[in-house]
Short mmCIF file of C-alpha atoms in Angstrom, two decimals:
data_model
loop_
_atom_site.label_atom_id
_atom_site.label_comp_id
_atom_site.label_asym_id
_atom_site.label_seq_id
_atom_site.Cartn_x
_atom_site.Cartn_y
_atom_site.Cartn_z
CA UNK A 25 144.52 138.51 -175.15
CA UNK A 26 148.32 138.32 -174.25
CA UNK A 27 150.58 136.52 -176.58
CA UNK A 28 153.33 134.26 -176.20
CA UNK A 29 155.40 133.64 -179.18
CA UNK A 30 157.86 130.60 -179.12
CA UNK A 31 159.95 131.41 -182.45
CA UNK A 32 161.12 134.32 -184.53
CA UNK A 33 164.02 135.17 -186.51
CA UNK A 34 164.11 138.92 -186.01
CA UNK A 35 167.46 139.26 -184.50
CA UNK A 36 169.35 137.38 -187.36
CA UNK A 37 167.38 139.59 -189.84
CA UNK A 38 168.33 142.87 -187.92
CA UNK A 39 171.95 141.72 -187.95
CA UNK A 40 172.02 140.85 -191.41
CA UNK A 41 170.53 144.24 -192.47
CA UNK A 42 172.86 145.88 -190.51
CA UNK A 43 175.92 143.92 -192.23
CA UNK A 44 174.34 145.14 -195.43
CA UNK A 45 174.61 148.63 -194.41
CA UNK A 46 170.71 149.14 -193.72
CA UNK A 47 169.63 150.78 -190.61
CA UNK A 48 167.38 148.44 -188.72
CA UNK A 49 166.61 148.17 -185.02
CA UNK A 50 164.09 146.49 -182.73
CA UNK A 51 161.87 149.56 -181.91
CA UNK A 52 160.46 150.03 -185.35
CA UNK A 53 161.49 148.39 -188.91
CA UNK A 54 159.88 147.05 -191.94
CA UNK A 55 160.13 143.47 -190.48
CA UNK A 56 157.40 141.40 -189.03
CA UNK A 57 158.36 142.05 -185.58
CA UNK A 58 159.40 145.32 -183.76
CA UNK A 59 158.47 146.67 -180.30
CA UNK A 60 155.63 148.94 -181.58
CA UNK A 61 154.10 146.21 -183.55
CA UNK A 62 154.39 143.90 -180.40
CA UNK A 63 152.68 146.46 -178.31
CA UNK A 64 149.85 146.70 -180.70
CA UNK A 65 149.58 142.88 -180.82
CA UNK A 66 149.51 142.77 -176.84
CA UNK A 67 152.46 140.51 -176.45
CA UNK A 68 153.51 139.16 -172.93
CA UNK A 69 156.70 137.07 -174.29
CA UNK A 70 158.62 136.75 -177.68
CA UNK A 71 161.18 134.27 -178.06
CA UNK A 72 164.04 135.59 -180.26
CA UNK A 73 166.15 132.73 -181.98
CA UNK A 74 169.94 132.84 -182.60
CA UNK A 75 169.49 131.24 -185.97
CA UNK A 76 172.64 130.02 -188.05
CA UNK A 77 172.73 128.80 -191.64
CA UNK A 78 175.47 126.58 -191.35
CA UNK A 79 176.09 126.05 -195.03
CA UNK A 80 175.96 129.67 -195.86
CA UNK A 81 178.48 130.20 -193.17
CA UNK A 82 180.97 127.58 -193.93
CA UNK A 83 184.38 129.08 -194.44
CA UNK A 84 183.36 132.30 -193.63
CA UNK A 85 182.97 132.33 -189.63
CA UNK A 86 182.85 129.67 -187.15
CA UNK A 87 179.37 129.11 -186.08
CA UNK A 88 179.98 129.80 -182.25
CA UNK A 89 181.45 133.18 -183.19
CA UNK A 90 178.33 134.21 -185.37
CA UNK A 91 176.08 132.93 -182.55
CA UNK A 92 177.90 135.47 -180.11
CA UNK A 93 177.36 138.38 -182.66
CA UNK A 94 173.85 137.55 -182.79
CA UNK A 95 173.49 137.42 -178.83
CA UNK A 96 175.45 140.75 -178.64
CA UNK A 97 172.79 142.22 -181.08
CA UNK A 98 169.95 140.83 -178.99
CA UNK A 99 171.61 142.41 -175.73
CA UNK A 100 172.37 145.53 -177.43
CA UNK A 101 169.00 146.10 -178.95
CA UNK A 102 166.59 145.21 -176.29
CA UNK A 103 168.58 147.16 -173.48
CA UNK A 104 167.96 150.31 -175.21
CA UNK A 105 164.24 150.01 -174.20
CA UNK A 106 164.07 148.89 -170.67
CA UNK A 107 160.69 150.70 -169.89
CA UNK A 108 159.19 148.67 -172.69
CA UNK A 109 160.72 145.14 -172.90
CA UNK A 110 162.88 143.11 -170.53
CA UNK A 111 165.34 140.23 -171.04
CA UNK A 112 164.37 137.12 -169.00
CA UNK A 113 165.95 133.94 -167.90
CA UNK A 114 163.26 132.76 -165.36
CA UNK A 115 159.66 132.61 -165.13
CA UNK A 116 159.84 134.87 -162.24
CA UNK A 117 161.43 137.57 -164.64
CA UNK A 118 158.28 136.94 -166.91
CA UNK A 119 155.84 137.66 -164.16
CA UNK A 120 157.79 140.70 -162.80
CA UNK A 121 157.68 142.22 -166.13
CA UNK A 122 154.08 141.84 -166.66
CA UNK A 123 153.23 143.50 -163.26
CA UNK A 124 155.40 146.21 -164.28
CA UNK A 125 153.65 146.55 -167.63
CA UNK A 126 156.75 145.47 -169.83
CA UNK A 127 156.88 142.74 -172.53
CA UNK A 128 159.49 139.92 -172.10
CA UNK A 129 162.18 138.70 -174.48
CA UNK A 130 163.51 135.19 -174.14
CA UNK A 131 166.85 133.86 -175.99
CA UNK A 132 166.63 130.68 -177.88
CA UNK A 133 168.95 128.81 -180.21
CA UNK A 134 168.01 127.47 -183.64
CA UNK A 135 170.75 125.12 -185.21
CA UNK A 136 172.38 122.75 -182.75
CA UNK A 137 175.64 122.75 -184.85
CA UNK A 138 176.56 126.22 -183.25
CA UNK A 139 177.56 124.15 -180.08
CA UNK A 140 180.03 121.82 -182.49
CA UNK A 141 178.93 118.74 -180.18
CA UNK A 142 180.39 120.46 -177.08
CA UNK A 143 178.49 120.43 -173.96
CA UNK A 144 180.67 122.98 -172.43
CA UNK A 145 179.43 125.30 -175.25
CA UNK A 146 175.74 124.56 -174.30
CA UNK A 147 176.49 125.30 -170.72
CA UNK A 148 178.12 128.75 -171.81
CA UNK A 149 175.14 129.63 -173.88
CA UNK A 150 172.82 128.86 -170.96
CA UNK A 151 175.06 131.51 -168.91
CA UNK A 152 174.22 133.83 -171.65
CA UNK A 153 170.40 133.14 -171.38
CA UNK A 154 169.61 130.71 -173.83
CA UNK A 155 166.57 128.95 -172.71
CA UNK A 156 165.44 126.80 -175.62
CA UNK A 157 167.33 124.77 -178.17
CA UNK A 158 166.59 123.19 -181.47
CA UNK A 159 168.80 120.06 -182.29
CA UNK A 160 168.81 121.08 -186.03
CA UNK A 161 167.87 123.26 -188.62
CA UNK A 162 167.62 121.70 -192.28
CA UNK A 163 171.22 120.01 -192.22
CA UNK A 164 172.57 116.93 -190.48
CA UNK A 165 174.86 118.09 -187.45
CA UNK A 166 176.61 116.35 -184.34
CA UNK A 167 173.47 115.99 -182.75
CA UNK A 168 170.85 114.77 -184.81
CA UNK A 169 169.29 114.50 -188.43
CA UNK A 170 166.50 116.89 -189.94
CA UNK A 171 164.14 115.52 -192.63
CA UNK A 172 165.92 114.99 -195.94
CA UNK A 173 166.19 117.90 -198.24
CA UNK A 174 166.20 117.04 -201.99
CA UNK A 175 166.70 119.53 -204.83
CA UNK A 176 164.54 118.29 -207.72
CA UNK A 177 165.22 121.13 -209.94
CA UNK A 178 164.02 124.80 -210.22
CA UNK A 179 160.88 125.36 -208.13
CA UNK A 180 160.92 121.62 -207.15
CA UNK A 181 162.84 121.45 -203.89
CA UNK A 182 161.54 119.10 -201.64
CA UNK A 183 161.68 117.73 -197.96
CA UNK A 184 161.33 113.81 -197.34
CA UNK A 185 160.63 112.54 -193.81
CA UNK A 186 163.79 111.08 -192.13
CA UNK A 187 162.73 107.72 -190.82
CA UNK A 188 165.94 106.04 -190.09
CA UNK A 189 168.43 108.39 -188.62
CA UNK A 190 167.58 110.38 -185.22
CA UNK A 191 169.31 111.58 -182.62
CA UNK A 192 173.06 110.79 -182.30
CA UNK A 193 174.93 109.59 -179.11
CA UNK A 194 175.79 113.07 -178.64
CA UNK A 195 172.25 114.40 -179.13
CA UNK A 196 170.93 112.06 -176.41
CA UNK A 197 173.78 113.56 -174.20
CA UNK A 198 172.57 117.02 -175.11
CA UNK A 199 169.11 116.23 -174.31
CA UNK A 200 169.93 115.18 -170.85
CA UNK A 201 171.94 118.20 -170.21
CA UNK A 202 169.42 120.49 -171.31
CA UNK A 203 166.73 118.86 -168.98
CA UNK A 204 169.47 119.22 -166.30
CA UNK A 205 170.21 122.78 -166.79
CA UNK A 206 166.80 123.98 -167.65
CA UNK A 207 166.98 124.40 -171.31
CA UNK A 208 163.80 123.46 -173.09
CA UNK A 209 164.38 121.06 -176.01
CA UNK A 210 162.70 122.08 -179.28
CA UNK A 211 161.97 119.34 -181.79
CA UNK A 212 160.94 121.53 -184.72
CA UNK A 213 163.24 120.83 -187.72
CA UNK A 214 164.09 117.55 -186.42
CA UNK A 215 163.45 114.53 -188.49
CA UNK A 216 160.75 112.11 -187.81
CA UNK A 217 163.02 109.55 -186.30
CA UNK A 218 164.63 112.31 -184.10
CA UNK A 219 161.16 113.59 -182.74
CA UNK A 220 160.37 110.01 -181.81
CA UNK A 221 163.75 109.77 -180.22
CA UNK A 222 162.95 112.71 -177.90
CA UNK A 223 159.38 111.60 -177.20
CA UNK A 224 160.94 108.20 -176.10
CA UNK A 225 163.76 109.61 -173.96
CA UNK A 226 162.67 112.78 -172.65
CA UNK A 227 161.97 112.95 -168.96
CA UNK A 228 160.60 116.46 -168.84
CA UNK A 229 158.17 118.60 -171.26
CA UNK A 230 159.63 119.71 -174.41
CA UNK A 231 158.31 121.75 -177.53
CA UNK A 232 157.94 122.24 -181.08
CA UNK A 233 158.42 125.71 -181.19
CA UNK A 234 157.13 126.43 -184.86
CA UNK A 235 155.49 123.36 -186.55
CA UNK A 236 151.95 122.56 -187.72
CA UNK A 237 149.82 119.38 -187.82
CA UNK A 238 150.81 116.99 -191.07
CA UNK A 239 147.22 115.67 -191.08
CA UNK A 240 146.12 119.24 -192.24
CA UNK A 241 149.12 120.19 -194.40
CA UNK A 242 151.33 117.26 -195.45
CA UNK A 243 154.81 119.28 -195.49
CA UNK A 244 157.04 117.03 -193.34
CA UNK A 245 158.13 119.94 -191.12
CA UNK A 246 154.90 119.31 -189.69
CA UNK A 247 154.08 116.72 -186.99
CA UNK A 248 152.23 113.48 -187.34
CA UNK A 249 149.46 112.51 -184.89
CA UNK A 250 151.79 110.19 -183.09
CA UNK A 251 154.11 113.08 -182.58
CA UNK A 252 151.61 115.53 -181.49
CA UNK A 253 150.37 112.95 -179.05
CA UNK A 254 153.52 112.28 -177.77
CA UNK A 255 154.42 115.91 -177.07
CA UNK A 256 150.99 116.29 -175.43
CA UNK A 257 151.55 113.22 -173.12
CA UNK A 258 155.01 114.48 -172.00
CA UNK A 259 153.15 117.90 -170.91
CA UNK A 260 154.89 119.68 -173.84
CA UNK A 261 153.40 122.50 -176.32
CA UNK A 262 153.45 122.77 -180.00
CA UNK A 263 153.74 126.43 -181.57
CA UNK A 264 151.72 126.63 -184.65
CA UNK A 265 153.69 128.02 -187.62
CA UNK A 266 152.27 131.03 -189.82
CA UNK A 267 154.47 129.93 -192.81
CA UNK A 268 152.32 129.70 -195.96
CA UNK A 269 153.53 126.32 -196.93
CA UNK A 270 153.13 124.72 -193.66
CA UNK A 271 149.59 125.80 -193.34
CA UNK A 272 148.27 124.42 -196.68
CA UNK A 273 149.07 121.83 -199.06
CA UNK A 274 150.50 123.34 -202.38
CA UNK A 275 148.02 122.19 -204.69
CA UNK A 276 145.35 123.98 -202.56
CA UNK A 277 146.99 127.33 -203.20
CA UNK A 278 144.97 129.81 -205.19
CA UNK A 279 147.21 132.36 -207.34
CA UNK A 280 148.79 134.05 -205.67
CA UNK A 281 149.84 131.51 -202.97
CA UNK A 282 147.74 132.57 -199.96
CA UNK A 283 146.61 131.19 -196.62
CA UNK A 284 143.99 132.55 -194.21
CA UNK A 285 142.97 132.43 -190.54
CA UNK A 286 141.00 129.42 -191.38
CA UNK A 287 144.13 127.38 -191.92
CA UNK A 288 145.64 128.46 -188.72
CA UNK A 289 142.22 127.36 -186.98
CA UNK A 290 142.31 123.90 -188.66
CA UNK A 291 145.80 123.07 -187.29
CA UNK A 292 144.79 124.23 -183.89
CA UNK A 293 141.81 122.11 -183.95
CA UNK A 294 143.65 119.20 -185.04
CA UNK A 295 146.30 119.33 -182.47
CA UNK A 296 143.67 119.94 -179.82
CA UNK A 297 141.75 116.90 -181.14
CA UNK A 298 145.02 114.77 -180.99
CA UNK A 299 147.02 116.22 -178.36
CA UNK A 300 144.78 117.87 -176.07
CA UNK A 301 143.80 121.50 -175.50
CA UNK A 302 146.85 122.00 -173.26
CA UNK A 303 149.39 121.04 -176.08
CA UNK A 304 148.80 124.00 -178.46
CA UNK A 305 150.68 127.39 -178.44
CA UNK A 306 151.76 129.98 -180.99
CA UNK A 307 155.19 129.80 -182.97
CA UNK A 308 155.02 132.44 -185.62
CA UNK A 309 158.43 132.03 -187.46
CA UNK A 310 158.08 135.89 -188.15
CA UNK A 311 161.10 137.11 -190.06
CA UNK A 312 162.11 133.60 -191.04
CA UNK A 313 159.27 132.73 -193.26
CA UNK A 314 156.78 134.06 -195.72
CA UNK A 315 153.51 134.92 -194.25
CA UNK A 316 150.51 135.42 -196.57
CA UNK A 317 147.23 135.79 -194.61
CA UNK A 318 145.03 138.44 -192.48
CA UNK A 319 148.02 138.31 -189.88
CA UNK A 320 150.73 140.35 -191.64
CA UNK A 321 152.98 140.98 -188.68
CA UNK A 322 152.97 141.02 -184.80
CA UNK A 323 150.43 143.76 -184.57
CA UNK A 324 147.64 141.85 -186.15
CA UNK A 325 147.67 138.92 -183.54
CA UNK A 326 144.37 139.76 -182.02
CA UNK A 327 142.66 138.92 -185.34
CA UNK A 328 143.35 135.44 -184.59
CA UNK A 329 141.76 135.84 -180.92
CA UNK A 330 138.68 137.32 -182.50
CA UNK A 331 138.49 134.59 -185.08
CA UNK A 332 138.82 131.68 -182.35
CA UNK A 333 136.16 133.30 -180.51
CA UNK A 334 133.93 133.47 -183.66
CA UNK A 335 134.71 129.82 -184.16
CA UNK A 336 133.30 128.93 -180.61
CA UNK A 337 136.41 128.86 -178.49
CA UNK A 338 135.97 129.75 -174.91
CA UNK A 339 137.82 132.56 -173.45
CA UNK A 340 139.93 130.13 -171.40
CA UNK A 341 140.68 128.06 -174.43
CA UNK A 342 142.08 131.07 -176.24
CA UNK A 343 144.14 132.01 -173.19
CA UNK A 344 145.53 128.57 -173.13
CA UNK A 345 146.30 128.65 -176.91
CA UNK A 346 147.57 132.16 -176.75
CA UNK A 347 150.03 132.02 -173.70
CA UNK A 348 148.79 129.90 -170.82
CA UNK A 349 150.04 126.57 -172.10
CA UNK A 350 153.54 128.19 -172.87
CA UNK A 351 153.55 129.71 -169.48
CA UNK A 352 152.96 126.35 -167.84
CA UNK A 353 156.10 124.93 -169.65
CA UNK A 354 158.15 127.96 -168.86
CA UNK A 355 157.01 128.12 -165.07
CA UNK A 356 158.21 124.36 -164.74
CA UNK A 357 161.55 124.92 -166.58
CA UNK A 358 162.75 128.53 -166.14
CA UNK A 359 163.55 128.62 -162.34
#
C-alpha cells in the first residue's frame, strides 16, 4: 500500500544535528524518517517541512535566512540519491517518479512568520518549490493566531482554543495568493477562529496536514466536527497525526504514556463519519513529535494498512486513506 505523508520535520532535525556536530543524513539515520525506512514502508510521497521555531531563533537569525538554510539542506541531501527519490513541484513529477520506481519529496513550510508578512517572499519560496504552507506554528504572527499557549507550571503546559482572533488582513491576502500560485493552504496549528476563517473564505481545497479529531482526543490541536465537515465540503484532506498526545486524552494514558493503532483507527473512523471517506489521509509529524505505538518509524507503515483491513476497511478505502485522497488534492493544485 503506497504512502503519502503530508508532514514531517526531518529536514530541520538533520540540520540541527549537523549544527551540533553530529553526522546525520537522509539515507540512513536514527530518526523516524530516512530513505531506507521509507522504502520499507512503501512510500510514494513524503512532504518535508521547512519548520522554524520563531521564539528560539529570535535575535539569532532572521527567519527567511534560516528557512533558506533548511531548503539548502533539503536539496543537498535529496539530490544525492536521484535513483531512489526525486524532488517534485507538480503532480506530473510524482507520476513520473512512480513510473520510474522512485519516491517523491515535496517541500512545505511550517510557520507563516518566515515570510514576514511579505507576499514577495511567498512567491520566492514558491519558485524554490514550496507547495504547502501553514499560516502559523504555536505563536501569533503577521498572518494569523494559533490556539493560545498557557504555561501553568512544571508539567502543566496547556493549549486553549483561540475563538476570537483568526486570520489577519494579511493572512487573507496570503490565502488568496496561495490559491492563485498553487500552494496548498494548511490549517494545522491555526486557532479555531482561523480555521473557520479559511473554511469560510477558501475557494479551493485546503488541508490540515497533521491534525486529529477533537471528538476522539480533546487536545485543541485536533479539529472539531464543524472543522472536519468544512474541510470535507471544500474537497480538502486531513492527515491524521501520530503524536501521542493528539491520539488519546491524557487521563486515558497508561504508564508509560502509550497509544496504539486502535487510537489511529478511532480518529480515522471519526473523520470519515463526519467529513466522508474522501477527507482523511496521513500526516505523521515524524521527527517533530513523540510517537509511542506499534508504528515506530516510516518503515512500519504497512502495520496500519493491515490493521485497517482487519477492521473491515476495503482495499479501495485504505488506498484513499493512504494516498489517493492526498493525490486528488495534489492533482488539482500542483500543475
